[in-house]
Amino acid sequence: MARFFCPLPLHTGDVLTLPPSAARHVQVLRLQPGDGITLFNGQGGEFAATVTRMGRSDVEVQIGAHNATEREAACAVHLLAGITANERMDWLVEKATELGAASLTPLVAERSVLKLKGERAEKKLAHWQGVAVAAAEQCGRNRVTRIDEAKSLAAWLAQHPAGTGVRLVLSLSPGTQPLRTAVQGHTHVTLLSGPEGGLTPAEEALALAAGFVPVTLGPRVLRAETAPLAVLAALT
Ligand code: SAH
């Protein structure tokens, strides 16, 4: 059954016009009046719905029964991931959503090649949020990974002086713990990982001072997008 993110109040019995992105998708799939779809708005669960009218560009649906099911990971992981080169970041957002990441802050790391600012940053953020929506529609999640505004580690720390759960930094420096040891018993994890060029010693020091525990994923150097995904896969 085709699933669509529909960020509107949804109530069983209501008839509504789908937002443009969902409507376009329904048009592309050539659905017809009478066809069933699934809608979710990120507020919990999903709704059965039936297409009632196909306009030239608008689509009208009637909302059916609510199903309170969630397909979230047991551990809520917030990623603070160094911004990588273009397609790799899209890939990271898509896979992180599939693997159940609760949210992702693109980290403007000292060694990030892409330095986002102003209008370009806003466009990128909307693009990445769109990638997360498409991934949630595809994988069956009823919650969309929230993509926060890109920021530096110092700026992020200023906004999050203390947090829920455990803070981990993926590190290639000596003195790290294995992931399993560091995570044990925690259901909330904030995970900091570097861009292609890694975190600078200053960024690592800043993270350690803010209570991040350095963890290792083994003796191989993983690509910037592989490392956080490996953690998500281990925790979901
Ligand atoms: N050239 C860089 C490599 C960066 S890899 C350097 O030498 O520092 C990108 C990021 O992935 C790293 O900053 C780290 O956060 C994470 N990472 C990669 N492999 C890892 C491993 N085996 N253990 C822990 N973190 C790892």
Tab-separated table of C-alpha atoms in Angstrom, residues 73 188 221:
chain	number	residue	atom	x	y	z
A	73	ALA	CA	13.874	1.854	17.180
A	188	HIS	CA	18.811	7.804	24.513
A	221	VAL	CA	38.766	3.628	9.385
